[in-house]
């Protein structure tokens, strides 16, 4: 009716502060953006995070939490959750900040450690998803920064084994074993390559025998 007062109730379902683009950030800001991925831990039933205030209200908070879980030293809890695809996207985003432009002064060693952690955990996500070629690429990227990294050699060897690249897999695992002779996981993987190679050759022989026998 005329002269009536209308009252409106507005409910805000989500709000997101626009982030700077990588090229707009200083080296230190890029480092801090990547470092946010490592400030989370998981309790038995929910996520506890300590993001900066500007991130605390983001609707994409769970996205960061998934990555943070995977970046933990063991990665056990995250991998059991099975969030490999989302974790991989987060790893790639993190390395994008770390690998862009100049490095934050005084943070070079931390940047390197974080880069290797994200890259190799990303490779593990790929292996879990059966994306073996991508896992090889990520491990190779890590080895370009640290050619003696046992974990990178081990995971690349694993991925190559699943691709049937027996010689390359053995070469990686042999090098990893030379660098870390007491690493049972590496020795077991090398033995597994031999078994899978023998089984594959046996299967090929049987197939050819049926075809031409």
JSON list of N, CA and C in Angstrom, two decimals, residues 50-124:
[
{"chain": "A", "resi": 50, "resn": "UNK", "atom": "N", "xyz": [45.28, -21.96, 10.93]},
{"chain": "A", "resi": 50, "resn": "UNK", "atom": "CA", "xyz": [45.68, -20.65, 11.42]},
{"chain": "A", "resi": 50, "resn": "UNK", "atom": "C", "xyz": [46.05, -19.76, 10.26]},
{"chain": "A", "resi": 51, "resn": "UNK", "atom": "N", "xyz": [45.12, -19.49, 9.34]},
{"chain": "A", "resi": 51, "resn": "UNK", "atom": "CA", "xyz": [45.44, -18.62, 8.21]},
{"chain": "A", "resi": 51, "resn": "UNK", "atom": "C", "xyz": [45.46, -17.17, 8.62]},
{"chain": "A", "resi": 52, "resn": "UNK", "atom": "N", "xyz": [46.07, -16.33, 7.82]},
{"chain": "A", "resi": 52, "resn": "UNK", "atom": "CA", "xyz": [46.05, -14.90, 8.09]},
{"chain": "A", "resi": 52, "resn": "UNK", "atom": "C", "xyz": [44.61, -14.40, 8.10]},
{"chain": "A", "resi": 53, "resn": "UNK", "atom": "N", "xyz": [44.31, -13.26, 8.75]},
{"chain": "A", "resi": 53, "resn": "UNK", "atom": "CA", "xyz": [42.95, -12.74, 8.84]},
{"chain": "A", "resi": 53, "resn": "UNK", "atom": "C", "xyz": [42.27, -12.58, 7.49]},
{"chain": "A", "resi": 54, "resn": "UNK", "atom": "N", "xyz": [43.04, -12.17, 6.48]},
{"chain": "A", "resi": 54, "resn": "UNK", "atom": "CA", "xyz": [42.43, -11.94, 5.17]},
{"chain": "A", "resi": 54, "resn": "UNK", "atom": "C", "xyz": [41.94, -13.22, 4.53]},
{"chain": "A", "resi": 55, "resn": "UNK", "atom": "N", "xyz": [42.43, -14.37, 5.01]},
{"chain": "A", "resi": 55, "resn": "UNK", "atom": "CA", "xyz": [42.04, -15.64, 4.43]},
{"chain": "A", "resi": 55, "resn": "UNK", "atom": "C", "xyz": [40.97, -16.32, 5.27]},
{"chain": "A", "resi": 56, "resn": "UNK", "atom": "N", "xyz": [40.87, -15.95, 6.54]},
{"chain": "A", "resi": 56, "resn": "UNK", "atom": "CA", "xyz": [40.03, -16.69, 7.48]},
{"chain": "A", "resi": 56, "resn": "UNK", "atom": "C", "xyz": [38.59, -16.83, 7.05]},
{"chain": "A", "resi": 57, "resn": "UNK", "atom": "N", "xyz": [38.04, -15.83, 6.31]},
{"chain": "A", "resi": 57, "resn": "UNK", "atom": "CA", "xyz": [36.64, -15.87, 5.95]},
{"chain": "A", "resi": 57, "resn": "UNK", "atom": "C", "xyz": [36.41, -16.39, 4.53]},
{"chain": "A", "resi": 58, "resn": "UNK", "atom": "N", "xyz": [37.45, -16.84, 3.88]},
{"chain": "A", "resi": 58, "resn": "UNK", "atom": "CA", "xyz": [37.29, -17.29, 2.51]},
{"chain": "A", "resi": 58, "resn": "UNK", "atom": "C", "xyz": [36.46, -18.56, 2.44]},
{"chain": "A", "resi": 59, "resn": "UNK", "atom": "N", "xyz": [35.59, -18.62, 1.44]},
{"chain": "A", "resi": 59, "resn": "UNK", "atom": "CA", "xyz": [34.79, -19.82, 1.26]},
{"chain": "A", "resi": 59, "resn": "UNK", "atom": "C", "xyz": [35.64, -20.99, 0.80]},
{"chain": "A", "resi": 60, "resn": "UNK", "atom": "N", "xyz": [36.86, -20.72, 0.29]},
{"chain": "A", "resi": 60, "resn": "UNK", "atom": "CA", "xyz": [37.72, -21.79, -0.20]},
{"chain": "A", "resi": 60, "resn": "UNK", "atom": "C", "xyz": [38.68, -22.30, 0.86]},
{"chain": "A", "resi": 61, "resn": "UNK", "atom": "N", "xyz": [38.38, -22.07, 2.14]},
{"chain": "A", "resi": 61, "resn": "UNK", "atom": "CA", "xyz": [39.28, -22.45, 3.21]},
{"chain": "A", "resi": 61, "resn": "UNK", "atom": "C", "xyz": [39.59, -23.94, 3.21]},
{"chain": "A", "resi": 62, "resn": "UNK", "atom": "N", "xyz": [38.58, -24.77, 2.94]},
{"chain": "A", "resi": 62, "resn": "UNK", "atom": "CA", "xyz": [38.80, -26.21, 2.95]},
{"chain": "A", "resi": 62, "resn": "UNK", "atom": "C", "xyz": [39.81, -26.62, 1.90]},
{"chain": "A", "resi": 63, "resn": "UNK", "atom": "N", "xyz": [39.82, -25.87, 0.78]},
{"chain": "A", "resi": 63, "resn": "UNK", "atom": "CA", "xyz": [40.79, -26.14, -0.27]},
{"chain": "A", "resi": 63, "resn": "UNK", "atom": "C", "xyz": [42.21, -26.09, 0.28]},
{"chain": "A", "resi": 64, "resn": "UNK", "atom": "N", "xyz": [42.49, -25.05, 1.06]},
{"chain": "A", "resi": 64, "resn": "UNK", "atom": "CA", "xyz": [43.83, -24.90, 1.63]},
{"chain": "A", "resi": 64, "resn": "UNK", "atom": "C", "xyz": [44.09, -25.98, 2.67]},
{"chain": "A", "resi": 65, "resn": "UNK", "atom": "N", "xyz": [43.06, -26.34, 3.43]},
{"chain": "A", "resi": 65, "resn": "UNK", "atom": "CA", "xyz": [43.24, -27.35, 4.47]},
{"chain": "A", "resi": 65, "resn": "UNK", "atom": "C", "xyz": [43.67, -28.68, 3.88]},
{"chain": "A", "resi": 66, "resn": "UNK", "atom": "N", "xyz": [43.05, -29.05, 2.75]},
{"chain": "A", "resi": 66, "resn": "UNK", "atom": "CA", "xyz": [43.40, -30.32, 2.13]},
{"chain": "A", "resi": 66, "resn": "UNK", "atom": "C", "xyz": [44.86, -30.34, 1.76]},
{"chain": "A", "resi": 67, "resn": "UNK", "atom": "N", "xyz": [45.32, -29.22, 1.16]},
{"chain": "A", "resi": 67, "resn": "UNK", "atom": "CA", "xyz": [46.73, -29.15, 0.80]},
{"chain": "A", "resi": 67, "resn": "UNK", "atom": "C", "xyz": [47.62, -29.22, 2.03]},
{"chain": "A", "resi": 68, "resn": "UNK", "atom": "N", "xyz": [47.25, -28.48, 3.07]},
{"chain": "A", "resi": 68, "resn": "UNK", "atom": "CA", "xyz": [48.08, -28.45, 4.27]},
{"chain": "A", "resi": 68, "resn": "UNK", "atom": "C", "xyz": [48.25, -29.84, 4.87]},
{"chain": "A", "resi": 69, "resn": "UNK", "atom": "N", "xyz": [47.20, -30.62, 4.83]},
{"chain": "A", "resi": 69, "resn": "UNK", "atom": "CA", "xyz": [47.28, -31.99, 5.35]},
{"chain": "A", "resi": 69, "resn": "UNK", "atom": "C", "xyz": [48.34, -32.78, 4.58]},
{"chain": "A", "resi": 70, "resn": "UNK", "atom": "N", "xyz": [48.29, -32.62, 3.26]},
{"chain": "A", "resi": 70, "resn": "UNK", "atom": "CA", "xyz": [49.20, -33.41, 2.43]},
{"chain": "A", "resi": 70, "resn": "UNK", "atom": "C", "xyz": [50.65, -32.98, 2.56]},
{"chain": "A", "resi": 71, "resn": "UNK", "atom": "N", "xyz": [50.86, -31.71, 2.91]},
{"chain": "A", "resi": 71, "resn": "UNK", "atom": "CA", "xyz": [52.23, -31.21, 3.01]},
{"chain": "A", "resi": 71, "resn": "UNK", "atom": "C", "xyz": [52.90, -31.70, 4.29]},
{"chain": "A", "resi": 72, "resn": "UNK", "atom": "N", "xyz": [52.16, -32.24, 5.23]},
{"chain": "A", "resi": 72, "resn": "UNK", "atom": "CA", "xyz": [52.75, -32.76, 6.46]},
{"chain": "A", "resi": 72, "resn": "UNK", "atom": "C", "xyz": [53.79, -33.82, 6.11]},
{"chain": "A", "resi": 73, "resn": "UNK", "atom": "N", "xyz": [54.77, -34.02, 7.00]},
{"chain": "A", "resi": 73, "resn": "UNK", "atom": "CA", "xyz": [55.91, -34.88, 6.72]},
{"chain": "A", "resi": 73, "resn": "UNK", "atom": "C", "xyz": [55.51, -36.27, 6.25]},
{"chain": "A", "resi": 74, "resn": "UNK", "atom": "N", "xyz": [54.57, -36.90, 6.91]},
{"chain": "A", "resi": 74, "resn": "UNK", "atom": "CA", "xyz": [54.20, -38.26, 6.54]},
{"chain": "A", "resi": 74, "resn": "UNK", "atom": "C", "xyz": [53.13, -38.31, 5.48]},
{"chain": "A", "resi": 75, "resn": "UNK", "atom": "N", "xyz": [52.20, -37.36, 5.52]},
{"chain": "A", "resi": 75, "resn": "UNK", "atom": "CA", "xyz": [51.11, -37.34, 4.55]},
{"chain": "A", "resi": 75, "resn": "UNK", "atom": "C", "xyz": [50.09, -38.45, 4.75]},
{"chain": "A", "resi": 76, "resn": "UNK", "atom": "N", "xyz": [50.23, -39.26, 5.80]},
{"chain": "A", "resi": 76, "resn": "UNK", "atom": "CA", "xyz": [49.40, -40.44, 6.00]},
{"chain": "A", "resi": 76, "resn": "UNK", "atom": "C", "xyz": [47.91, -40.11, 6.08]},
{"chain": "A", "resi": 77, "resn": "UNK", "atom": "N", "xyz": [47.55, -39.14, 6.90]},
{"chain": "A", "resi": 77, "resn": "UNK", "atom": "CA", "xyz": [46.13, -38.82, 7.10]},
{"chain": "A", "resi": 77, "resn": "UNK", "atom": "C", "xyz": [45.49, -38.33, 5.81]},
{"chain": "A", "resi": 78, "resn": "UNK", "atom": "N", "xyz": [46.21, -37.46, 5.09]},
{"chain": "A", "resi": 78, "resn": "UNK", "atom": "CA", "xyz": [45.65, -36.90, 3.85]},
{"chain": "A", "resi": 78, "resn": "UNK", "atom": "C", "xyz": [45.43, -37.98, 2.80]},
{"chain": "A", "resi": 79, "resn": "UNK", "atom": "N", "xyz": [46.40, -38.88, 2.64]},
{"chain": "A", "resi": 79, "resn": "UNK", "atom": "CA", "xyz": [46.27, -39.91, 1.62]},
{"chain": "A", "resi": 79, "resn": "UNK", "atom": "C", "xyz": [45.15, -40.88, 1.96]},
{"chain": "A", "resi": 80, "resn": "UNK", "atom": "N", "xyz": [44.94, -41.14, 3.25]},
{"chain": "A", "resi": 80, "resn": "UNK", "atom": "CA", "xyz": [43.83, -42.01, 3.66]},
{"chain": "A", "resi": 80, "resn": "UNK", "atom": "C", "xyz": [42.49, -41.35, 3.33]},
{"chain": "A", "resi": 81, "resn": "UNK", "atom": "N", "xyz": [42.47, -40.00, 3.37]},
{"chain": "A", "resi": 81, "resn": "UNK", "atom": "CA", "xyz": [41.24, -39.29, 3.02]},
{"chain": "A", "resi": 81, "resn": "UNK", "atom": "C", "xyz": [40.92, -39.40, 1.54]},
{"chain": "A", "resi": 82, "resn": "UNK", "atom": "N", "xyz": [41.95, -39.67, 0.72]},
{"chain": "A", "resi": 82, "resn": "UNK", "atom": "CA", "xyz": [41.74, -39.87, -0.71]},
{"chain": "A", "resi": 82, "resn": "UNK", "atom": "C", "xyz": [41.50, -38.61, -1.51]},
{"chain": "A", "resi": 83, "resn": "UNK", "atom": "N", "xyz": [41.93, -37.46, -1.00]},
{"chain": "A", "resi": 83, "resn": "UNK", "atom": "CA", "xyz": [41.72, -36.19, -1.70]},
{"chain": "A", "resi": 83, "resn": "UNK", "atom": "C", "xyz": [42.89, -35.86, -2.62]},
{"chain": "A", "resi": 84, "resn": "UNK", "atom": "N", "xyz": [43.29, -36.82, -3.43]},
{"chain": "A", "resi": 84, "resn": "UNK", "atom": "CA", "xyz": [44.49, -36.66, -4.23]},
{"chain": "A", "resi": 84, "resn": "UNK", "atom": "C", "xyz": [44.38, -35.60, -5.32]},
{"chain": "A", "resi": 85, "resn": "UNK", "atom": "N", "xyz": [43.27, -35.58, -6.00]},
{"chain": "A", "resi": 85, "resn": "UNK", "atom": "CA", "xyz": [43.10, -34.63, -7.11]},
{"chain": "A", "resi": 85, "resn": "UNK", "atom": "C", "xyz": [43.11, -33.19, -6.59]},
{"chain": "A", "resi": 86, "resn": "UNK", "atom": "N", "xyz": [42.38, -32.93, -5.54]},
{"chain": "A", "resi": 86, "resn": "UNK", "atom": "CA", "xyz": [42.32, -31.58, -4.99]},
{"chain": "A", "resi": 86, "resn": "UNK", "atom": "C", "xyz": [43.66, -31.18, -4.39]},
{"chain": "A", "resi": 87, "resn": "UNK", "atom": "N", "xyz": [44.31, -32.14, -3.72]},
{"chain": "A", "resi": 87, "resn": "UNK", "atom": "CA", "xyz": [45.62, -31.86, -3.14]},
{"chain": "A", "resi": 87, "resn": "UNK", "atom": "C", "xyz": [46.63, -31.51, -4.22]},
{"chain": "A", "resi": 88, "resn": "UNK", "atom": "N", "xyz": [46.59, -32.25, -5.33]},
{"chain": "A", "resi": 88, "resn": "UNK", "atom": "CA", "xyz": [47.52, -31.99, -6.43]},
{"chain": "A", "resi": 88, "resn": "UNK", "atom": "C", "xyz": [47.34, -30.59, -6.99]},
{"chain": "A", "resi": 89, "resn": "UNK", "atom": "N", "xyz": [46.10, -30.16, -7.15]},
{"chain": "A", "resi": 89, "resn": "UNK", "atom": "CA", "xyz": [45.85, -28.80, -7.63]},
{"chain": "A", "resi": 89, "resn": "UNK", "atom": "C", "xyz": [46.45, -27.77, -6.69]},
{"chain": "A", "resi": 90, "resn": "UNK", "atom": "N", "xyz": [46.36, -28.04, -5.41]},
{"chain": "A", "resi": 90, "resn": "UNK", "atom": "CA", "xyz": [46.89, -27.12, -4.42]},
{"chain": "A", "resi": 90, "resn": "UNK", "atom": "C", "xyz": [48.41, -27.09, -4.44]},
{"chain": "A", "resi": 91, "resn": "UNK", "atom": "N", "xyz": [49.02, -28.27, -4.58]},
{"chain": "A", "resi": 91, "resn": "UNK", "atom": "CA", "xyz": [50.48, -28.33, -4.67]},
{"chain": "A", "resi": 91, "resn": "UNK", "atom": "C", "xyz": [50.97, -27.50, -5.84]},
{"chain": "A", "resi": 92, "resn": "UNK", "atom": "N", "xyz": [50.32, -27.66, -6.97]},
{"chain": "A", "resi": 92, "resn": "UNK", "atom": "CA", "xyz": [50.75, -26.94, -8.16]},
{"chain": "A", "resi": 92, "resn": "UNK", "atom": "C", "xyz": [50.59, -25.43, -7.98]},
{"chain": "A", "resi": 93, "resn": "UNK", "atom": "N", "xyz": [49.54, -25.04, -7.28]},
{"chain": "A", "resi": 93, "resn": "UNK", "atom": "CA", "xyz": [49.33, -23.63, -7.01]},
{"chain": "A", "resi": 93, "resn": "UNK", "atom": "C", "xyz": [50.44, -23.10, -6.11]},
{"chain": "A", "resi": 94, "resn": "UNK", "atom": "N", "xyz": [50.80, -23.90, -5.10]},
{"chain": "A", "resi": 94, "resn": "UNK", "atom": "CA", "xyz": [51.86, -23.49, -4.16]},
{"chain": "A", "resi": 94, "resn": "UNK", "atom": "C", "xyz": [53.20, -23.34, -4.87]},
{"chain": "A", "resi": 95, "resn": "UNK", "atom": "N", "xyz": [53.55, -24.32, -5.68]},
{"chain": "A", "resi": 95, "resn": "UNK", "atom": "CA", "xyz": [54.84, -24.24, -6.39]},
{"chain": "A", "resi": 95, "resn": "UNK", "atom": "C", "xyz": [54.84, -23.09, -7.39]},
{"chain": "A", "resi": 96, "resn": "UNK", "atom": "N", "xyz": [53.65, -22.73, -7.87]},
{"chain": "A", "resi": 96, "resn": "UNK", "atom": "CA", "xyz": [53.56, -21.59, -8.78]},
{"chain": "A", "resi": 96, "resn": "UNK", "atom": "C", "xyz": [53.99, -20.31, -8.10]},
{"chain": "A", "resi": 97, "resn": "UNK", "atom": "N", "xyz": [53.61, -20.14, -6.85]},
{"chain": "A", "resi": 97, "resn": "UNK", "atom": "CA", "xyz": [54.03, -18.96, -6.09]},
{"chain": "A", "resi": 97, "resn": "UNK", "atom": "C", "xyz": [55.53, -19.01, -5.81]},
{"chain": "A", "resi": 98, "resn": "UNK", "atom": "N", "xyz": [56.03, -20.20, -5.48]},
{"chain": "A", "resi": 98, "resn": "UNK", "atom": "CA", "xyz": [57.43, -20.34, -5.10]},
{"chain": "A", "resi": 98, "resn": "UNK", "atom": "C", "xyz": [58.36, -20.21, -6.30]},
{"chain": "A", "resi": 99, "resn": "UNK", "atom": "N", "xyz": [57.86, -20.56, -7.47]},
{"chain": "A", "resi": 99, "resn": "UNK", "atom": "CA", "xyz": [58.70, -20.61, -8.66]},
{"chain": "A", "resi": 99, "resn": "UNK", "atom": "C", "xyz": [58.57, -19.37, -9.52]},
{"chain": "A", "resi": 100, "resn": "UNK", "atom": "N", "xyz": [57.83, -18.36, -9.04]},
{"chain": "A", "resi": 100, "resn": "UNK", "atom": "CA", "xyz": [57.56, -17.18, -9.84]},
{"chain": "A", "resi": 100, "resn": "UNK", "atom": "C", "xyz": [58.52, -16.04, -9.48]},
{"chain": "A", "resi": 101, "resn": "UNK", "atom": "N", "xyz": [59.25, -15.58, -10.47]},
{"chain": "A", "resi": 101, "resn": "UNK", "atom": "CA", "xyz": [60.10, -14.39, -10.28]},
{"chain": "A", "resi": 101, "resn": "UNK", "atom": "C", "xyz": [61.21, -14.57, -9.25]},
{"chain": "A", "resi": 102, "resn": "UNK", "atom": "N", "xyz": [61.56, -13.46, -8.62]},
{"chain": "A", "resi": 102, "resn": "UNK", "atom": "CA", "xyz": [62.65, -13.47, -7.65]},
{"chain": "A", "resi": 102, "resn": "UNK", "atom": "C", "xyz": [62.22, -14.17, -6.36]},
{"chain": "A", "resi": 103, "resn": "UNK", "atom": "N", "xyz": [63.20, -14.70, -5.64]},
{"chain": "A", "resi": 103, "resn": "UNK", "atom": "CA", "xyz": [62.93, -15.37, -4.38]},
{"chain": "A", "resi": 103, "resn": "UNK", "atom": "C", "xyz": [62.96, -14.36, -3.23]},
{"chain": "A", "resi": 104, "resn": "UNK", "atom": "N", "xyz": [62.16, -14.62, -2.21]},
{"chain": "A", "resi": 104, "resn": "UNK", "atom": "CA", "xyz": [62.13, -13.74, -1.05]},
{"chain": "A", "resi": 104, "resn": "UNK", "atom": "C", "xyz": [63.50, -13.74, -0.37]},
{"chain": "A", "resi": 105, "resn": "UNK", "atom": "N", "xyz": [64.04, -12.56, -0.15]},
{"chain": "A", "resi": 105, "resn": "UNK", "atom": "CA", "xyz": [65.37, -12.44, 0.44]},
{"chain": "A", "resi": 105, "resn": "UNK", "atom": "C", "xyz": [65.39, -13.04, 1.84]},
{"chain": "A", "resi": 106, "resn": "UNK", "atom": "N", "xyz": [66.37, -13.89, 2.09]},
{"chain": "A", "resi": 106, "resn": "UNK", "atom": "CA", "xyz": [66.51, -14.54, 3.38]},
{"chain": "A", "resi": 106, "resn": "UNK", "atom": "C", "xyz": [65.64, -15.78, 3.54]},
{"chain": "A", "resi": 107, "resn": "UNK", "atom": "N", "xyz": [64.85, -16.10, 2.51]},
{"chain": "A", "resi": 107, "resn": "UNK", "atom": "CA", "xyz": [63.94, -17.24, 2.58]},
{"chain": "A", "resi": 107, "resn": "UNK", "atom": "C", "xyz": [64.28, -18.30, 1.53]},
{"chain": "A", "resi": 108, "resn": "UNK", "atom": "N", "xyz": [65.46, -18.20, 0.95]},
{"chain": "A", "resi": 108, "resn": "UNK", "atom": "CA", "xyz": [65.81, -19.09, -0.15]},
{"chain": "A", "resi": 108, "resn": "UNK", "atom": "C", "xyz": [65.76, -20.57, 0.25]},
{"chain": "A", "resi": 109, "resn": "UNK", "atom": "N", "xyz": [66.34, -20.89, 1.39]},
{"chain": "A", "resi": 109, "resn": "UNK", "atom": "CA", "xyz": [66.37, -22.29, 1.84]},
{"chain": "A", "resi": 109, "resn": "UNK", "atom": "C", "xyz": [64.96, -22.81, 2.15]},
{"chain": "A", "resi": 110, "resn": "UNK", "atom": "N", "xyz": [64.16, -21.97, 2.79]},
{"chain": "A", "resi": 110, "resn": "UNK", "atom": "CA", "xyz": [62.78, -22.37, 3.11]},
{"chain": "A", "resi": 110, "resn": "UNK", "atom": "C", "xyz": [61.97, -22.55, 1.83]},
{"chain": "A", "resi": 111, "resn": "UNK", "atom": "N", "xyz": [62.20, -21.68, 0.86]},
{"chain": "A", "resi": 111, "resn": "UNK", "atom": "CA", "xyz": [61.49, -21.80, -0.43]},
{"chain": "A", "resi": 111, "resn": "UNK", "atom": "C", "xyz": [61.85, -23.13, -1.10]},
{"chain": "A", "resi": 112, "resn": "UNK", "atom": "N", "xyz": [63.14, -23.47, -1.06]},
{"chain": "A", "resi": 112, "resn": "UNK", "atom": "CA", "xyz": [63.59, -24.71, -1.68]},
{"chain": "A", "resi": 112, "resn": "UNK", "atom": "C", "xyz": [62.96, -25.92, -1.00]},
{"chain": "A", "resi": 113, "resn": "UNK", "atom": "N", "xyz": [62.96, -25.92, 0.33]},
{"chain": "A", "resi": 113, "resn": "UNK", "atom": "CA", "xyz": [62.38, -27.03, 1.08]},
{"chain": "A", "resi": 113, "resn": "UNK", "atom": "C", "xyz": [60.89, -27.18, 0.79]},
{"chain": "A", "resi": 114, "resn": "UNK", "atom": "N", "xyz": [60.19, -26.05, 0.78]},
{"chain": "A", "resi": 114, "resn": "UNK", "atom": "CA", "xyz": [58.76, -26.09, 0.52]},
{"chain": "A", "resi": 114, "resn": "UNK", "atom": "C", "xyz": [58.46, -26.52, -0.91]},
{"chain": "A", "resi": 115, "resn": "UNK", "atom": "N", "xyz": [59.27, -26.05, -1.85]},
{"chain": "A", "resi": 115, "resn": "UNK", "atom": "CA", "xyz": [59.08, -26.42, -3.25]},
{"chain": "A", "resi": 115, "resn": "UNK", "atom": "C", "xyz": [59.23, -27.93, -3.44]},
{"chain": "A", "resi": 116, "resn": "UNK", "atom": "N", "xyz": [60.30, -28.49, -2.86]},
{"chain": "A", "resi": 116, "resn": "UNK", "atom": "CA", "xyz": [60.54, -29.92, -2.99]},
{"chain": "A", "resi": 116, "resn": "UNK", "atom": "C", "xyz": [59.42, -30.73, -2.33]},
{"chain": "A", "resi": 117, "resn": "UNK", "atom": "N", "xyz": [58.98, -30.28, -1.17]},
{"chain": "A", "resi": 117, "resn": "UNK", "atom": "CA", "xyz": [57.91, -30.97, -0.46]},
{"chain": "A", "resi": 117, "resn": "UNK", "atom": "C", "xyz": [56.63, -31.00, -1.28]},
{"chain": "A", "resi": 118, "resn": "UNK", "atom": "N", "xyz": [56.23, -29.85, -1.81]},
{"chain": "A", "resi": 118, "resn": "UNK", "atom": "CA", "xyz": [55.00, -29.77, -2.60]},
{"chain": "A", "resi": 118, "resn": "UNK", "atom": "C", "xyz": [55.11, -30.57, -3.90]},
{"chain": "A", "resi": 119, "resn": "UNK", "atom": "N", "xyz": [56.26, -30.47, -4.55]},
{"chain": "A", "resi": 119, "resn": "UNK", "atom": "CA", "xyz": [56.44, -31.17, -5.83]},
{"chain": "A", "resi": 119, "resn": "UNK", "atom": "C", "xyz": [56.41, -32.68, -5.66]},
{"chain": "A", "resi": 120, "resn": "UNK", "atom": "N", "xyz": [57.11, -33.18, -4.65]},
{"chain": "A", "resi": 120, "resn": "UNK", "atom": "CA", "xyz": [57.17, -34.63, -4.45]},
{"chain": "A", "resi": 120, "resn": "UNK", "atom": "C", "xyz": [55.88, -35.20, -3.88]},
{"chain": "A", "resi": 121, "resn": "UNK", "atom": "N", "xyz": [55.19, -34.43, -3.06]},
{"chain": "A", "resi": 121, "resn": "UNK", "atom": "CA", "xyz": [53.89, -34.90, -2.60]},
{"chain": "A", "resi": 121, "resn": "UNK", "atom": "C", "xyz": [52.88, -34.86, -3.74]},
{"chain": "A", "resi": 122, "resn": "UNK", "atom": "N", "xyz": [53.06, -33.91, -4.65]},
{"chain": "A", "resi": 122, "resn": "UNK", "atom": "CA", "xyz": [52.23, -33.89, -5.84]},
{"chain": "A", "resi": 122, "resn": "UNK", "atom": "C", "xyz": [52.46, -35.13, -6.69]},
{"chain": "A", "resi": 123, "resn": "UNK", "atom": "N", "xyz": [53.73, -35.55, -6.79]},
{"chain": "A", "resi": 123, "resn": "UNK", "atom": "CA", "xyz": [54.06, -36.76, -7.54]},
{"chain": "A", "resi": 123, "resn": "UNK", "atom": "C", "xyz": [53.40, -37.98, -6.91]},
{"chain": "A", "resi": 124, "resn": "UNK", "atom": "N", "xyz": [53.38, -38.01, -5.58]},
{"chain": "A", "resi": 124, "resn": "UNK", "atom": "CA", "xyz": [52.74, -39.13, -4.89]},
{"chain": "A", "resi": 124, "resn": "UNK", "atom": "C", "xyz": [51.23, -39.14, -5.17]}
]
